[in-house]
XYZ file of C-alpha atoms in Angstrom:
496
model
C -30.499 -7.009 -9.766
C -29.609 -3.863 -11.714
C -29.550 -3.658 -15.499
C -25.753 -3.570 -15.835
C -25.409 -6.911 -14.071
C -28.551 -8.454 -15.553
C -27.236 -7.981 -19.072
C -24.265 -10.212 -18.277
C -26.517 -13.269 -17.994
C -25.625 -15.666 -20.795
C -22.899 -13.314 -22.100
C -19.124 -13.808 -22.313
C -16.981 -11.841 -19.876
C -13.191 -11.584 -20.114
C -11.146 -11.371 -16.914
C -7.726 -9.814 -17.531
C -5.293 -11.270 -15.001
C -5.276 -14.661 -13.273
C -3.906 -13.495 -9.930
C -5.728 -13.222 -6.615
C -8.113 -10.456 -7.685
C -8.797 -12.087 -11.033
C -9.566 -15.482 -9.520
C -11.933 -13.844 -7.043
C -14.172 -12.638 -9.893
C -14.834 -16.065 -11.420
C -17.482 -17.430 -9.072
C -19.377 -14.118 -8.679
C -19.498 -13.677 -12.461
C -20.679 -17.252 -12.766
C -23.338 -16.548 -10.130
C -24.526 -13.716 -12.380
C -24.930 -16.168 -15.247
C -21.913 -14.987 -17.248
C -19.561 -17.230 -19.215
C -16.100 -16.436 -17.869
C -12.809 -16.450 -19.772
C -9.544 -15.579 -18.001
C -6.437 -14.411 -19.801
C -2.863 -14.176 -18.524
C 0.680 -15.187 -19.456
C 1.090 -17.322 -16.324
C 0.173 -20.902 -17.228
C 0.036 -22.080 -13.620
C -2.310 -19.261 -12.640
C -4.509 -20.005 -15.654
C -4.695 -23.650 -14.592
C -5.989 -22.549 -11.167
C -8.671 -20.475 -12.897
C -9.643 -23.421 -15.105
C -10.124 -25.496 -11.957
C -12.693 -22.906 -10.848
C -14.666 -23.443 -14.052
C -13.334 -20.639 -16.234
C -12.260 -20.938 -19.830
C -8.660 -19.715 -20.232
C -6.661 -18.170 -23.051
C -3.064 -17.008 -23.325
C -2.771 -13.221 -23.158
C -0.399 -12.860 -26.094
C -2.593 -14.927 -28.401
C -5.583 -12.780 -27.469
C -3.702 -9.530 -28.057
C -2.476 -10.826 -31.406
C -6.064 -11.503 -32.507
C -8.123 -8.345 -31.875
C -11.169 -9.911 -33.515
C -11.328 -12.403 -30.655
C -12.394 -9.605 -28.287
C -15.690 -9.107 -30.108
C -17.376 -11.970 -28.284
C -17.043 -10.275 -24.887
C -19.699 -8.050 -23.348
C -17.341 -6.854 -20.597
C -13.681 -6.881 -19.592
C -12.944 -7.091 -15.859
C -9.334 -6.065 -15.362
C -6.943 -6.753 -12.537
C -5.373 -3.583 -11.135
C -1.949 -4.367 -12.558
C -3.072 -3.600 -16.119
C -2.461 0.094 -16.929
C -4.901 1.934 -19.180
C -2.528 1.768 -22.146
C -2.046 -1.998 -21.938
C -2.603 -3.356 -25.471
C -5.476 -5.612 -24.421
C -7.358 -2.806 -22.710
C -6.612 -0.299 -25.450
C -8.142 -2.652 -27.992
C -11.137 -3.364 -25.792
C -11.745 0.371 -25.376
C -11.375 0.834 -29.125
C -14.039 -1.812 -29.640
C -16.366 0.004 -27.183
C -16.277 -2.912 -24.717
C -16.869 -1.702 -21.131
C -13.882 -2.128 -18.789
C -14.407 -2.553 -15.050
C -11.876 -3.216 -12.342
C -12.529 -5.936 -9.794
C -13.475 -3.198 -7.284
C -16.006 -1.739 -9.716
C -17.523 -5.199 -10.101
C -17.511 -5.611 -6.310
C -19.284 -2.292 -5.775
C -21.973 -3.032 -8.353
C -22.585 -6.518 -6.960
C -22.849 -5.136 -3.429
C -25.209 -2.316 -4.434
C -27.382 -4.891 -6.222
C -27.476 -6.921 -2.982
C -26.460 -10.097 -4.778
C -24.965 -11.407 -1.526
C -27.344 -9.833 0.966
C -27.976 -6.249 2.114
C -25.437 -3.715 0.888
C -22.490 -3.011 3.175
C -21.089 0.274 4.362
C -17.722 0.902 2.708
C -14.979 2.844 4.478
C -12.172 3.397 1.965
C -8.508 4.020 2.762
C -6.031 5.210 0.152
C -2.756 7.138 0.050
C 0.819 6.595 -1.025
C 1.819 5.279 2.393
C 0.165 4.036 5.551
C -2.840 2.386 3.891
C -2.492 -1.035 5.484
C -1.769 0.239 8.986
C -4.724 2.626 8.795
C -7.017 -0.102 7.470
C -6.064 -2.485 10.263
C -6.485 0.253 12.882
C -9.928 0.976 11.448
C -10.852 -2.701 11.531
C -9.766 -2.916 15.185
C -11.899 0.128 16.048
C -14.950 -1.292 14.268
C -14.562 -4.587 16.094
C -14.240 -2.742 19.399
C -17.530 -1.022 18.559
C -19.199 -4.416 18.108
C -19.714 -3.954 14.369
C -19.322 -6.860 11.953
C -16.250 -5.797 9.991
C -13.625 -7.183 7.658
C -10.433 -5.631 6.272
C -10.264 -6.247 2.537
C -9.179 -4.931 -0.846
C -5.527 -4.210 -1.505
C -4.707 -5.565 1.956
C -4.971 -9.162 0.676
C -8.589 -10.359 0.925
C -10.472 -9.485 -2.293
C -13.640 -7.480 -1.665
C -15.642 -10.062 -3.594
C -14.472 -12.777 -1.209
C -15.496 -10.586 1.725
C -18.960 -10.081 0.223
C -19.467 -13.804 -0.319
C -18.581 -14.821 3.237
C -21.566 -16.118 5.159
C -20.004 -16.239 8.625
C -19.160 -13.978 10.144
C -21.097 -11.500 8.026
C -19.421 -8.119 7.618
C -21.787 -5.156 7.640
C -18.934 -2.640 7.403
C -15.980 -3.082 5.048
C -12.608 -1.488 5.853
C -11.394 -1.319 2.256
C -7.795 -0.549 1.372
C -7.613 0.638 -2.251
C -4.592 1.422 -4.379
C -4.547 4.110 -7.047
C -4.740 1.325 -9.650
C -7.941 -0.040 -8.132
C -9.511 3.403 -7.814
C -8.713 4.225 -11.439
C -10.795 1.258 -12.570
C -13.645 1.863 -10.075
C -15.381 5.128 -11.039
C -18.758 4.180 -9.504
C -17.557 3.672 -5.924
C -19.203 6.037 -3.438
C -18.038 5.036 0.049
C -19.779 5.993 3.264
C -16.462 7.650 4.094
C -13.055 7.668 2.440
C -9.630 9.034 3.296
C -6.635 10.206 1.274
C -3.771 9.903 3.736
C -0.972 11.435 1.694
C 0.295 11.662 -1.872
C 3.904 11.382 -3.016
C 5.599 10.342 -6.238
C 4.808 6.678 -6.848
C 3.522 4.571 -9.747
C 3.883 7.542 -12.086
C 4.861 5.214 -14.927
C 1.486 3.432 -14.575
C -0.560 6.627 -14.372
C 1.437 8.688 -16.841
C 2.137 11.520 -14.416
C 1.387 12.930 -10.983
C -1.911 14.600 -11.937
C -3.440 11.318 -13.103
C -2.209 9.706 -9.893
C -3.887 12.420 -7.815
C -7.087 12.091 -9.828
C -7.207 8.371 -9.087
C -6.755 8.999 -5.360
C -9.635 11.497 -5.445
C -11.890 8.514 -6.098
C -11.922 7.961 -2.315
C -13.488 11.403 -1.779
C -16.791 10.788 -3.533
C -19.202 9.643 -0.799
C -20.888 11.067 2.257
C -17.679 12.003 4.112
C -14.214 12.679 2.740
C -11.133 12.827 4.954
C -7.788 14.361 3.993
C -4.350 14.424 5.618
C -3.856 18.131 6.219
C -0.144 17.883 7.006
C 0.641 16.431 3.583
C 1.377 19.142 0.960
C -0.702 17.483 -1.770
C -3.414 15.609 0.129
C -3.945 18.621 2.367
C -4.865 20.700 -0.669
C -7.581 18.379 -1.947
C -10.421 19.951 0.041
C -11.555 22.058 -2.906
C -11.421 19.051 -5.234
C -13.227 16.621 -2.944
C -16.578 15.432 -4.267
C -17.719 14.187 -0.854
C -20.794 15.756 0.727
C -18.693 16.769 3.750
C -14.883 16.924 3.881
C -12.896 16.958 7.120
C -9.184 16.709 7.857
C -6.689 15.398 10.374
C -3.430 16.902 11.589
C -0.688 16.202 14.092
C -1.202 19.719 15.394
C -4.036 21.118 17.460
C -7.251 20.607 15.459
C -9.426 23.445 14.286
C -13.181 23.028 13.952
C -13.835 20.310 11.356
C -10.561 18.513 12.118
C -9.111 15.721 14.224
C -5.722 16.275 15.788
C -3.560 16.210 18.895
C -3.863 18.306 22.032
C -0.962 17.657 24.361
C -0.904 13.876 24.803
C -4.466 13.318 23.549
C -6.046 12.501 20.187
C -9.020 14.854 19.859
C -12.051 15.008 17.538
C -13.379 18.450 16.599
C -14.942 17.266 13.340
C -17.730 15.029 14.621
C -17.927 16.332 18.212
C -16.925 19.241 20.382
C -13.377 18.262 21.348
C -14.104 14.617 22.135
C -11.072 12.779 23.529
C -10.406 9.638 21.459
C -7.209 8.158 22.884
C -3.826 8.937 24.374
C -0.748 9.271 22.203
C 0.784 6.350 24.127
C -2.148 4.136 23.070
C -1.014 4.182 19.433
C 1.166 1.508 17.862
C 3.402 2.072 15.945
C 4.651 5.135 17.815
C 5.798 8.265 16.043
C 4.273 10.719 13.569
C 3.289 8.171 10.932
C 1.465 5.948 13.414
C -0.373 8.909 14.922
C -1.443 10.162 11.497
C -2.764 6.722 10.596
C -4.619 6.507 13.911
C -6.290 9.881 13.362
C -7.312 8.847 9.839
C -8.801 5.573 11.071
C -10.593 7.405 13.856
C -12.058 9.908 11.381
C -13.534 7.149 9.215
C -15.009 5.395 12.237
C -16.426 8.606 13.675
C -18.005 9.345 10.286
C -20.365 6.410 10.897
C -21.018 7.352 14.517
C -18.604 4.958 16.224
C -18.287 6.167 19.850
C -15.046 7.655 21.130
C -14.702 4.808 23.639
C -14.489 2.262 20.787
C -11.820 4.350 19.052
C -9.817 4.254 22.269
C -10.275 0.501 22.738
C -9.548 -0.323 19.094
C -6.340 1.703 18.954
C -5.111 0.103 22.173
C -5.737 -3.369 20.724
C -4.094 -2.703 17.368
C -0.628 -4.086 16.747
C 1.561 -3.323 13.759
C 1.674 -5.915 10.984
C 4.837 -7.579 9.636
C 7.362 -5.526 7.685
C 5.803 -2.226 8.803
C 8.280 -0.731 11.285
C 8.251 -4.048 13.150
C 11.007 -4.785 15.711
C 12.869 -7.983 14.816
C 15.544 -8.121 17.484
C 18.162 -6.420 19.594
C 21.874 -7.228 19.495
C 24.582 -5.574 21.603
C 22.244 -2.729 22.565
C 21.238 -1.975 18.969
C 17.587 -2.326 17.907
C 16.783 -3.775 14.469
C 13.578 -2.593 12.744
C 11.992 -4.116 9.627
C 10.119 -1.533 7.564
C 10.547 -3.339 4.259
C 7.067 -2.051 3.297
C 8.645 1.413 2.937
C 8.972 1.014 -0.821
C 9.267 4.705 -1.679
C 11.072 7.732 -0.186
C 7.905 9.140 1.406
C 7.362 5.947 3.412
C 11.022 5.714 4.417
C 10.896 9.314 5.659
C 8.297 8.462 8.305
C 10.395 5.635 9.732
C 13.626 7.630 9.701
C 12.092 10.648 11.428
C 10.631 8.437 14.167
C 14.125 7.587 15.454
C 16.967 9.719 16.799
C 20.060 7.873 15.531
C 19.852 5.419 12.666
C 21.989 3.193 10.515
C 19.863 3.191 7.384
C 19.525 0.160 5.102
C 18.162 1.272 1.748
C 18.081 0.504 -1.946
C 16.311 -1.488 -4.627
C 14.235 -0.103 -7.502
C 13.478 3.599 -7.077
C 10.991 3.600 -9.982
C 12.070 7.086 -10.966
C 11.537 8.570 -7.486
C 14.009 11.155 -6.200
C 15.786 10.773 -2.863
C 17.697 14.067 -2.497
C 15.037 15.813 -0.410
C 14.725 12.785 1.866
C 18.474 12.471 2.406
C 18.878 16.185 3.107
C 16.114 16.074 5.727
C 17.257 12.962 7.593
C 21.022 13.483 7.313
C 21.431 14.694 10.949
C 19.949 11.413 12.214
C 22.202 9.079 10.221
C 25.087 7.245 11.832
C 25.667 5.341 8.626
C 24.010 3.835 5.583
C 24.251 0.431 3.959
C 22.903 0.254 0.416
C 21.993 -2.601 -1.888
C 20.080 -3.196 -5.079
C 19.974 -1.783 -8.554
C 19.613 1.882 -7.602
C 21.971 1.832 -4.618
C 24.280 4.168 -6.481
C 21.602 6.842 -6.804
C 21.143 6.867 -3.030
C 24.921 6.864 -2.494
C 25.223 9.922 -4.744
C 22.482 11.712 -2.785
C 24.234 10.893 0.493
C 27.510 12.216 -0.888
C 25.814 15.490 -1.866
C 23.771 16.067 1.281
C 25.411 13.996 4.027
C 29.111 13.672 3.121
C 30.016 13.016 6.756
C 27.920 9.816 6.882
C 29.848 6.570 6.270
C 28.254 4.585 3.439
C 28.679 0.941 2.460
C 27.425 -0.233 -0.938
C 26.907 -3.997 -0.989
C 27.836 -5.214 -4.439
C 26.207 -8.440 -5.594
C 28.432 -8.658 -8.634
C 25.767 -7.418 -11.048
C 27.814 -4.485 -12.280
C 25.429 -3.646 -15.123
C 22.453 -3.377 -12.787
C 24.060 -1.198 -10.111
C 24.575 2.481 -10.739
C 28.141 3.723 -10.289
C 28.090 5.218 -6.816
C 31.039 7.522 -7.552
C 29.647 8.984 -10.742
C 28.830 12.516 -9.603
C 30.542 13.532 -6.388
C 33.464 12.927 -4.091
C 32.463 9.771 -2.219
C 35.526 9.217 -0.046
C 33.226 7.993 2.733
C 31.775 5.272 0.473
C 33.223 1.792 0.431
C 32.074 -1.419 -1.186
C 31.396 -4.811 0.332
C 30.975 -7.916 -1.769
C 28.069 -10.331 -1.278
C 29.096 -13.653 -2.826
C 26.385 -15.590 -4.587
C 24.331 -12.486 -5.416
C 21.035 -13.929 -4.076
C 18.878 -11.762 -1.837
C 19.430 -13.595 1.459
C 23.209 -13.781 0.977
C 23.301 -10.065 0.217
C 21.152 -9.252 3.239
C 23.497 -11.173 5.546
C 26.350 -8.939 4.386
C 24.137 -5.851 4.712
C 23.200 -6.642 8.312
C 26.810 -7.380 9.305
C 27.979 -4.091 7.791
C 25.141 -2.192 9.492
C 25.993 -3.773 12.847
C 29.581 -2.586 12.465
C 28.388 1.004 11.963
C 25.863 1.057 14.824
C 26.504 2.002 18.447
C 24.494 0.912 21.518
C 21.253 2.851 21.776
C 20.971 3.332 18.020
C 18.652 1.658 15.499
C 19.458 -0.322 12.378
C 16.475 0.432 10.157
C 15.503 -1.401 6.993
C 13.466 1.308 5.226
C 14.531 0.789 1.615
C 12.744 3.739 -0.055
C 12.591 1.460 -3.089
C 10.809 -1.572 -4.468
C 12.267 -5.032 -3.926
C 11.761 -6.853 -7.210
C 15.355 -6.513 -8.412
C 16.536 -8.962 -5.727
C 13.505 -10.391 -3.903
C 10.098 -11.839 -4.755
C 8.441 -8.965 -2.875
C 8.884 -6.663 0.109
C 7.814 -9.472 2.462
C 10.651 -11.746 1.322
C 13.057 -8.825 1.722
C 11.794 -8.316 5.274
C 12.045 -12.014 6.106
C 15.617 -12.068 4.791
C 16.450 -9.124 7.024
C 14.918 -10.818 10.076
C 16.765 -14.040 9.289
C 20.074 -12.184 8.991
C 19.435 -10.398 12.290
C 18.669 -13.729 13.968
C 21.978 -15.135 12.680
C 23.746 -12.051 14.001
C 21.995 -12.457 17.331
C 23.312 -16.011 17.564
C 26.852 -14.712 17.425
C 26.313 -11.461 19.338
C 26.308 -10.475 22.972
C 22.777 -9.942 24.254
C 22.095 -6.784 26.230
């Protein structure tokens, strides 16, 4: 065991955050001989940590008593805590080391606490992380490699490391910018930055800090960048990887993966090796193809054969709430892309379809939608908006797509919803009222209004371009509400 972990034996360690990632640290820290204390404001979550053998303390009481931090040799933080969180600021001021759960995972794996060290393949980016990670996992399985998808995708890396059967020799690790910020030691076998767009800027304090966190994926043997993305494509000079390659939807140059006609081609790790056909990739469209090329690049970086890339991509199926079809009513297809929680993600879904009735809205988190609306305006047959920042999207539609009919679903929370007629002539905007103001009731109204705007052969697309927490527990609940509303509509509609 290395010195950093050995010194934790018999020492007190504070875990900041009692959620999934925080709970996953308790038993490994205990295995290292540390005395674990977990802090949070959520009493129920703290009770679950206590059941695992941890001491617990309320977060506010700990913040109010800075002297109480002096007993701790280390703080392990959950990714939700930003660097300027009072607890972490005081820990840093007291010269207490701060690791994220991914940093702890990396150090434990390198020390071979749970068997021989694994090969890490890291996926990050503003959008497409989960789809790419699952594609990568499918490719690794097709190659006969013991693999597990973990990290930000749901399964904590520490839980993956502790699994006895089946043992994973290669980890397909999805990492958010938060996790990368708190994991400076990670050096993956290969890592990819898919794309970078405005997101989480409040957490990072600006776009440059966000980019710097994403660069943490480009620190190992092979770095991979999305060349078609304006920001990610320019990271080649800043990559700290030994070798950096790229992927593009165009024809690949030497050192790139890309598309030649109807084929995915590798010119980075081979001389124009054919990896798969465009039709093999699910989901279809530019975003799915980009994710497939990224996954292929990571797999090829560890010598996975082209045949396994082909087989893995053919086996992969899109996960829930990621451009997933949920039904067809009266010749109109309904697509759930609730995971599109920012304008960059929504753009991919909108550009993958010819004619769309767009369902959007929620919490924009300071992101701008004008460029998105201007680009997709020719594809829009209508838009139905809900949520706190629906008015901002309505204003953008009025500026850049005044011909598009817009319905703003009003839940009755007048203070929360921006005035949709504040800036421009919005004669094409009308309001619909959703009685009860809960998320499912509002979504029923949204789906009915969208159905009224759609014509046979078109798509009603839930791609909100915004977070869901103003009306729903998370993007998954928003997606389930959409699917439920479509199912109710289907019950009263004429099937094609």
